[in-house]
Amino acid sequence: LSFLECSWRFCGRFKALWMKAALPDFKIRELTENPIGGRIIAAFFPPEKERLDFPSFVRILAHFRPIGKNRSRDRAQPEQANSRTGKLKFAFELYDQDRDGKISREELLQVLRAMLGLQVTEEQLRSIAERAIQEADLDGDGAISFDEFKKSLEKVDMEHKMNIRFLK
Amino acid sequence: MGLHRHAGLWLLVSAMLLCCVSPLKAELKNSQHDSHSNSNITGISIVSFKWEHVKAPYIVAVWVLVCFLCKLVIEANHHVTSIIPESALLICAGFILGGIIWGADHQQTFSLTPVVFFYYLLPPIIVDSGYHMPNKLFFSNLGAILVHAIIGTCWNAATLGLSLWGCQKGGAMGDLDIGLLQYLLFGSLIAAVDPVAVLAVFEQVHVNDVLFILVFGESLLNDGVTVVLFNVFDAFVTLGGAQIDAVEIIKGIISFFVVAFGGSLLGMVFGILMCFLTRCTKNIEIIEPGFIFVVGYLSYLTAEMLSLSAILSCVFCGVCCQKYINANMNENSVKTVKYVMKVLANGSETMIFVFLGISAIDKTIWVWNTGFILLTLLFIFVYRFIGVFLLTWPLNRYRLVPLEFIDQLIMGFGGLRGAVAYGLAVMMDEKKIKEKNLMVSTTLIVVFFTVIIQGILMKPVVTWLKVKRATLHDLTLIEKVQNRVFEHMLVAVEDISGQIGHNYFRDKWKNFEEKWMMWMLMKPSARKTQDHVFSVFHQLNLKDAVEYVTEGERSGSLEFIRNDSVLIDFKKKLGDDMLEAMPDVTADTSFDQGIMLPFRRDPVPSVSLEMHEQTMNGLREMEDLNSHHLLQEHLYKGRKQHRHRFSRNHLSINTDEDEVQEIFQRTMRKRLESFKSAKMGMALPKTISKHTKKEQQKTPNGKNRISVDEDYEFSEADSASGYDPSFTYRAGGGIENPAFMADLDPVVPLQIPPWLAEAELDSGGVAPSQRAQARPPLTAGDLRRLAPLRISTQSTDSFMMADIPDAEQRRDSFDLPPPPPPPP
């Protein structure tokens, strides 16, 4: 199934839903319970835009398609959304809210705080962030660039982690 | 090679022992009577040979010993075991032993009886696999596993039975008195993939996780089907063909559901029972592991008693409870359970294979029918492959990551039959099934074929087909965090798109678990420390500490620890407090290197204790504070706020420090403080330099600030107590000396100012004088000495020069208010 066919097929359902999601006070209840729900919503919106149109919506969801294999035209476009790099880029941008191309200690701390919050004290969070950055940071600038991020996750099996079934 | 000879000798000796034992048995029966009657007449015998009293346990023990010796012999040579799997070699050893016994006894006195197998040898293996089952992987692939287990096994049984019957009708097997039902019975017992064989063979091959869990999970879950099919067909055979009607068939189908689900539910009940038990066993931690084994075994036996599926019960018992048990129990108990289970499981597996071999050497059971045997082998093989392909094709439509053709091939090839089939075959009733011996022989041949031949071929086939192998690596923090992020991401996207998917369920389960299960089943203290990322963090820190110590020990430089008197108290106090305060995080990262912190060592010789006593007065107070501070430092909870304030200011300056260094500094400082008169060995900085250099190359990113702050804080507190602070940061300074990192050991002592020389080895005598010099409490100036060491890692020159400009910056930072009171 090509990507466009896929999106056309779910057009109706998605249209209803992205209208819901596009509202700033996200009406989808479960998302409020999700620690990174806000960031994900924000990721759907292109930078500095307040409204989300359907193609952009679908473009973001395309990140979650399984990695295609036998399509020759993929090689021509290195930044295919559902390629491994594309998926990692999406994940990277969840951390990097200010879009400076690096995950700073503060940004990592924010994500950690959101995900670990209650059980772990502030100092522990900072140590964890510190340690995580140490492990990944290869050029020693105290922040994680996209390449370092990619390298530290090179052993992770993205196929299982970032695919949604309905988008096959 | 020498080991070979000796091992062979032992084996021979033990074999001799065995065959001596059996004929002796018969003789002694008689002589015992004689000696009894004789003793009344001739008087008291000084010693007597009480064979009858110890016969049963003695034989059991000798057999266990012999099996383990076989394993010893086999494992002596790695070249052989890498080609031929251990299980095959064990079977061959069984052949040899069987031959010896046969020769001595002319009958097979020892063979694998169903009772021994099903009640004693099989349960440990199943409990072990349930307890160590990778839950996440298991449940994600549960659909595929169930399909293969249920439908696949039924398919195998039906096709095999029917084909063999068809062949008999066609006359390929000569004259056999076997009806269709009996063929189906035979099919049902030989159709099931065997968990023991799968474990034994796949263990050495290391295929990727998904493939392994599919085959292994199938082998475990198909027991439900096997039990039902076997009992149903056994009943049918007893009833005779005439009485089978729709009602009976429906009853059969219902019994399947009852057996399978009943077994699983029973297992879960026992699992929850286990969780409750471990929740309450804080005061009897010493026998906590015992509960696990007993309850696990009980779950197996209870299911057997109720004619439910015992394997399913065991598996689900282990699967349900593992997480909570590992959280509830003491760290030592968890380790004990893990290792004892492995010992039992491995031992059982060894014994099963050896006994399988021995049981084969028995003339009375062998009936050879070429057609039957060959056809069985052929059909098993072919139908397995067909079954796998047929089932995987619709499964792939629904799977997130479809199974590739090569994986399916390996799945088909991995359909190994084993001892369970043999046990079931022997359990058949001879009166009902005339050709029982033929079936038993065929089963044995099938088992040997799959375990030996397929086992040998497995590794080459896997390599040849380039199957994806398992990747074993420790998760870094980033990976752990990112995995979590992915999970949340997927849940969010599923919410957005309104789809109810896998992740939705997983999330719901997690919420349910957090609200209810944890509250019920886990100890309150364990509940708090359940976080994955934190546990990985904790493990990584411990691993660094252990690495540091082993590195030091290797170079022989940590010798003085053992003579260090003050450390005794540290050990005790730290030991106890650590156990309480440190979270009991274990199973998730399955960190096998041993969570032994440096101070948990062998007790210090008593000489140092006396020294300790003499010097205690002046040091008691300081010691307490030291241990207190050490606790605070080792337990990462104790980080003070102001340190991080420092860190944010000076982030850009500090580069090449890291966590390990921190641990270095702390432990080094601790030792140096208590070190009054002895000189530090020359080896010490060398060790540090090696290590730091290594660490440096790995992670150049700095954590200096925090270490410096620690020093600061430590020293401050010490100076408050009147203790000499200089040791602490001096020691730290010595370690941090960048010259070490540049590996200029011989040059360094000359260039480094004298007040820093103490950390160097040759000037151990400086230590006391340092104390004299460094009386006054910490000043910014003193700290200045410390700081630049960490900054410049290139050379001592820059170090000297860096001293001055950094001092300016330092002064500002250290003008900050004195350390706040310890955090609440």
mmCIF file of N, CA and C in Angstrom, chain B residues 696-755:
data_model
loop_
_atom_site.group_PDB
_atom_site.id
_atom_site.type_symbol
_atom_site.label_atom_id
_atom_site.label_comp_id
_atom_site.label_asym_id
_atom_site.label_seq_id
_atom_site.Cartn_x
_atom_site.Cartn_y
_atom_site.Cartn_z
ATOM 1 N N GLN B 696 38.833 8.404 30.434
ATOM 2 C CA GLN B 696 38.927 9.654 29.715
ATOM 3 C C GLN B 696 38.624 9.454 28.249
ATOM 4 N N GLN B 697 39.258 8.423 27.735
ATOM 5 C CA GLN B 697 39.075 8.228 26.306
ATOM 6 C C GLN B 697 37.632 7.869 25.996
ATOM 7 N N LYS B 698 37.034 7.228 26.951
ATOM 8 C CA LYS B 698 35.662 6.813 26.670
ATOM 9 C C LYS B 698 34.709 7.982 26.733
ATOM 10 N N THR B 699 34.726 8.646 27.838
ATOM 11 C CA THR B 699 33.710 9.691 28.022
ATOM 12 C C THR B 699 34.367 10.972 28.438
ATOM 13 N N PRO B 700 34.757 11.734 27.536
ATOM 14 C CA PRO B 700 35.464 12.961 27.881
ATOM 15 C C PRO B 700 34.602 14.004 28.537
ATOM 16 N N ASN B 701 33.339 13.786 28.524
ATOM 17 C CA ASN B 701 32.502 14.822 29.090
ATOM 18 C C ASN B 701 32.693 14.896 30.591
ATOM 19 N N GLY B 702 32.614 16.054 31.090
ATOM 20 C CA GLY B 702 33.083 16.225 32.447
ATOM 21 C C GLY B 702 32.016 16.180 33.502
ATOM 22 N N LYS B 703 32.458 15.735 34.613
ATOM 23 C CA LYS B 703 31.576 15.796 35.753
ATOM 24 C C LYS B 703 32.340 16.412 36.899
ATOM 25 N N ASN B 704 33.306 17.156 36.520
ATOM 26 C CA ASN B 704 34.208 17.701 37.516
ATOM 27 C C ASN B 704 33.499 18.413 38.617
ATOM 28 N N ARG B 705 32.598 19.202 38.169
ATOM 29 C CA ARG B 705 31.997 20.128 39.097
ATOM 30 C C ARG B 705 31.447 19.409 40.290
ATOM 31 N N ILE B 706 30.835 18.351 39.988
ATOM 32 C CA ILE B 706 30.181 17.675 41.092
ATOM 33 C C ILE B 706 31.218 17.100 42.031
ATOM 34 N N SER B 707 32.292 16.594 41.452
ATOM 35 C CA SER B 707 33.308 16.025 42.323
ATOM 36 C C SER B 707 33.944 17.111 43.162
ATOM 37 N N VAL B 708 34.163 18.226 42.522
ATOM 38 C CA VAL B 708 34.775 19.298 43.276
ATOM 39 C C VAL B 708 33.864 19.712 44.402
ATOM 40 N N ASP B 709 32.627 19.807 44.049
ATOM 41 C CA ASP B 709 31.682 20.236 45.056
ATOM 42 C C ASP B 709 31.660 19.272 46.206
ATOM 43 N N GLU B 710 31.775 18.010 45.825
ATOM 44 C CA GLU B 710 31.779 17.021 46.878
ATOM 45 C C GLU B 710 32.934 17.249 47.810
ATOM 46 N N ASP B 711 34.071 17.485 47.178
ATOM 47 C CA ASP B 711 35.259 17.697 47.997
ATOM 48 C C ASP B 711 35.028 18.853 48.927
ATOM 49 N N TYR B 712 34.492 19.849 48.307
ATOM 50 C CA TYR B 712 34.249 21.067 49.069
ATOM 51 C C TYR B 712 33.364 20.760 50.250
ATOM 52 N N GLU B 713 32.325 20.069 49.926
ATOM 53 C CA GLU B 713 31.315 19.824 50.944
ATOM 54 C C GLU B 713 31.873 18.923 52.020
ATOM 55 N N PHE B 714 32.553 17.954 51.583
ATOM 56 C CA PHE B 714 33.142 16.991 52.490
ATOM 57 C C PHE B 714 34.089 17.705 53.440
ATOM 58 N N SER B 715 34.941 18.484 52.807
ATOM 59 C CA SER B 715 35.965 19.140 53.607
ATOM 60 C C SER B 715 35.345 20.106 54.581
ATOM 61 N N GLU B 716 34.335 20.769 54.100
ATOM 62 C CA GLU B 716 33.677 21.731 54.961
ATOM 63 C C GLU B 716 33.177 21.058 56.211
ATOM 64 N N ALA B 717 32.499 19.993 55.984
ATOM 65 C CA ALA B 717 31.918 19.307 57.129
ATOM 66 C C ALA B 717 33.011 18.803 58.050
ATOM 67 N N ASP B 718 34.060 18.357 57.439
ATOM 68 C CA ASP B 718 35.158 17.844 58.258
ATOM 69 C C ASP B 718 35.801 18.938 59.056
ATOM 70 N N SER B 719 35.984 20.054 58.402
ATOM 71 C CA SER B 719 36.647 21.128 59.126
ATOM 72 C C SER B 719 35.760 21.582 60.263
ATOM 73 N N ALA B 720 34.479 21.425 60.004
ATOM 74 C CA ALA B 720 33.557 21.809 61.074
ATOM 75 C C ALA B 720 33.792 20.953 62.301
ATOM 76 N N SER B 721 34.158 19.723 62.035
ATOM 77 C CA SER B 721 34.357 18.841 63.177
ATOM 78 C C SER B 721 35.768 18.929 63.695
ATOM 79 N N GLY B 722 36.521 19.774 63.112
ATOM 80 C CA GLY B 722 37.878 19.913 63.598
ATOM 81 C C GLY B 722 38.854 18.956 62.931
ATOM 82 N N TYR B 723 38.336 18.172 62.060
ATOM 83 C CA TYR B 723 39.220 17.213 61.410
ATOM 84 C C TYR B 723 39.961 17.901 60.282
ATOM 85 N N ASP B 724 41.084 17.350 60.014
ATOM 86 C CA ASP B 724 41.896 17.955 58.987
ATOM 87 C C ASP B 724 41.298 17.727 57.609
ATOM 88 N N PRO B 725 40.934 18.766 56.966
ATOM 89 C CA PRO B 725 40.310 18.613 55.664
ATOM 90 C C PRO B 725 41.287 18.381 54.551
ATOM 91 N N SER B 726 42.504 18.681 54.828
ATOM 92 C CA SER B 726 43.453 18.666 53.721
ATOM 93 C C SER B 726 43.554 17.298 53.080
ATOM 94 N N PHE B 727 43.470 16.298 53.909
ATOM 95 C CA PHE B 727 43.587 14.953 53.358
ATOM 96 C C PHE B 727 42.585 14.730 52.259
ATOM 97 N N THR B 728 41.409 15.149 52.576
ATOM 98 C CA THR B 728 40.343 14.803 51.657
ATOM 99 C C THR B 728 40.592 15.367 50.289
ATOM 100 N N TYR B 729 40.684 16.629 50.212
ATOM 101 C CA TYR B 729 40.771 17.137 48.858
ATOM 102 C C TYR B 729 42.153 16.992 48.294
ATOM 103 N N ARG B 730 43.095 16.892 49.175
ATOM 104 C CA ARG B 730 44.437 16.640 48.639
ATOM 105 C C ARG B 730 44.443 15.314 47.938
ATOM 106 N N ALA B 731 43.899 14.393 48.662
ATOM 107 C CA ALA B 731 43.855 13.066 48.058
ATOM 108 C C ALA B 731 43.129 13.138 46.739
ATOM 109 N N GLY B 732 42.034 13.814 46.795
ATOM 110 C CA GLY B 732 41.279 13.948 45.558
ATOM 111 C C GLY B 732 42.116 14.637 44.511
ATOM 112 N N GLY B 733 42.812 15.652 44.985
ATOM 113 C CA GLY B 733 43.623 16.390 44.043
ATOM 114 C C GLY B 733 44.672 15.505 43.409
ATOM 115 N N GLY B 734 45.242 14.658 44.260
ATOM 116 C CA GLY B 734 46.270 13.789 43.713
ATOM 117 C C GLY B 734 45.710 12.930 42.604
ATOM 118 N N ILE B 735 44.534 12.475 42.865
ATOM 119 C CA ILE B 735 43.945 11.581 41.864
ATOM 120 C C ILE B 735 43.653 12.346 40.594
ATOM 121 N N GLU B 736 43.172 13.541 40.832
ATOM 122 C CA GLU B 736 42.723 14.291 39.663
ATOM 123 C C GLU B 736 43.839 14.844 38.844
ATOM 124 N N ASN B 737 45.022 14.653 39.352
ATOM 125 C CA ASN B 737 46.105 15.334 38.676
ATOM 126 C C ASN B 737 46.160 15.011 37.206
ATOM 127 N N PRO B 738 46.028 16.002 36.409
ATOM 128 C CA PRO B 738 45.986 15.772 34.963
ATOM 129 C C PRO B 738 47.269 15.182 34.444
ATOM 130 N N ALA B 739 48.315 15.427 35.185
ATOM 131 C CA ALA B 739 49.574 14.845 34.744
ATOM 132 C C ALA B 739 49.446 13.336 34.654
ATOM 133 N N PHE B 740 48.661 12.781 35.520
ATOM 134 C CA PHE B 740 48.462 11.344 35.464
ATOM 135 C C PHE B 740 47.833 10.953 34.158
ATOM 136 N N MET B 741 46.922 11.769 33.787
ATOM 137 C CA MET B 741 46.214 11.420 32.575
ATOM 138 C C MET B 741 47.127 11.513 31.399
ATOM 139 N N ALA B 742 48.063 12.398 31.508
ATOM 140 C CA ALA B 742 49.031 12.485 30.426
ATOM 141 C C ALA B 742 50.128 11.456 30.605
ATOM 142 N N ASP B 743 49.998 10.723 31.672
ATOM 143 C CA ASP B 743 50.898 9.591 31.918
ATOM 144 C C ASP B 743 52.336 10.027 32.114
ATOM 145 N N LEU B 744 52.509 11.051 32.866
ATOM 146 C CA LEU B 744 53.869 11.531 33.093
ATOM 147 C C LEU B 744 54.287 11.191 34.506
ATOM 148 N N ASP B 745 54.045 9.975 34.877
ATOM 149 C CA ASP B 745 54.264 9.610 36.278
ATOM 150 C C ASP B 745 55.624 9.994 36.827
ATOM 151 N N PRO B 746 56.652 9.648 36.175
ATOM 152 C CA PRO B 746 57.954 9.958 36.778
ATOM 153 C C PRO B 746 58.226 11.450 36.837
ATOM 154 N N VAL B 747 57.710 12.150 35.856
ATOM 155 C CA VAL B 747 58.008 13.584 35.786
ATOM 156 C C VAL B 747 57.199 14.363 36.796
ATOM 157 N N VAL B 748 56.030 13.844 37.030
ATOM 158 C CA VAL B 748 55.065 14.602 37.818
ATOM 159 C C VAL B 748 55.556 15.037 39.183
ATOM 160 N N PRO B 749 56.115 14.137 39.929
ATOM 161 C CA PRO B 749 56.464 14.557 41.288
ATOM 162 C C PRO B 749 57.362 15.787 41.325
ATOM 163 N N LEU B 750 58.117 15.961 40.284
ATOM 164 C CA LEU B 750 59.011 17.108 40.289
ATOM 165 C C LEU B 750 58.233 18.392 40.060
ATOM 166 N N GLN B 751 57.282 18.301 39.184
ATOM 167 C CA GLN B 751 56.633 19.526 38.766
ATOM 168 C C GLN B 751 55.517 19.944 39.700
ATOM 169 N N ILE B 752 54.974 18.996 40.391
ATOM 170 C CA ILE B 752 53.812 19.338 41.197
ATOM 171 C C ILE B 752 54.265 19.964 42.492
ATOM 172 N N PRO B 753 53.601 20.962 42.886
ATOM 173 C CA PRO B 753 53.977 21.626 44.143
ATOM 174 C C PRO B 753 53.909 20.648 45.289
ATOM 175 N N PRO B 754 54.713 20.821 46.254
ATOM 176 C CA PRO B 754 54.882 19.854 47.338
ATOM 177 C C PRO B 754 53.588 19.516 48.054
ATOM 178 N N TRP B 755 52.691 20.505 48.172
ATOM 179 C CA TRP B 755 51.506 20.199 48.945
ATOM 180 C C TRP B 755 50.608 19.196 48.243
#
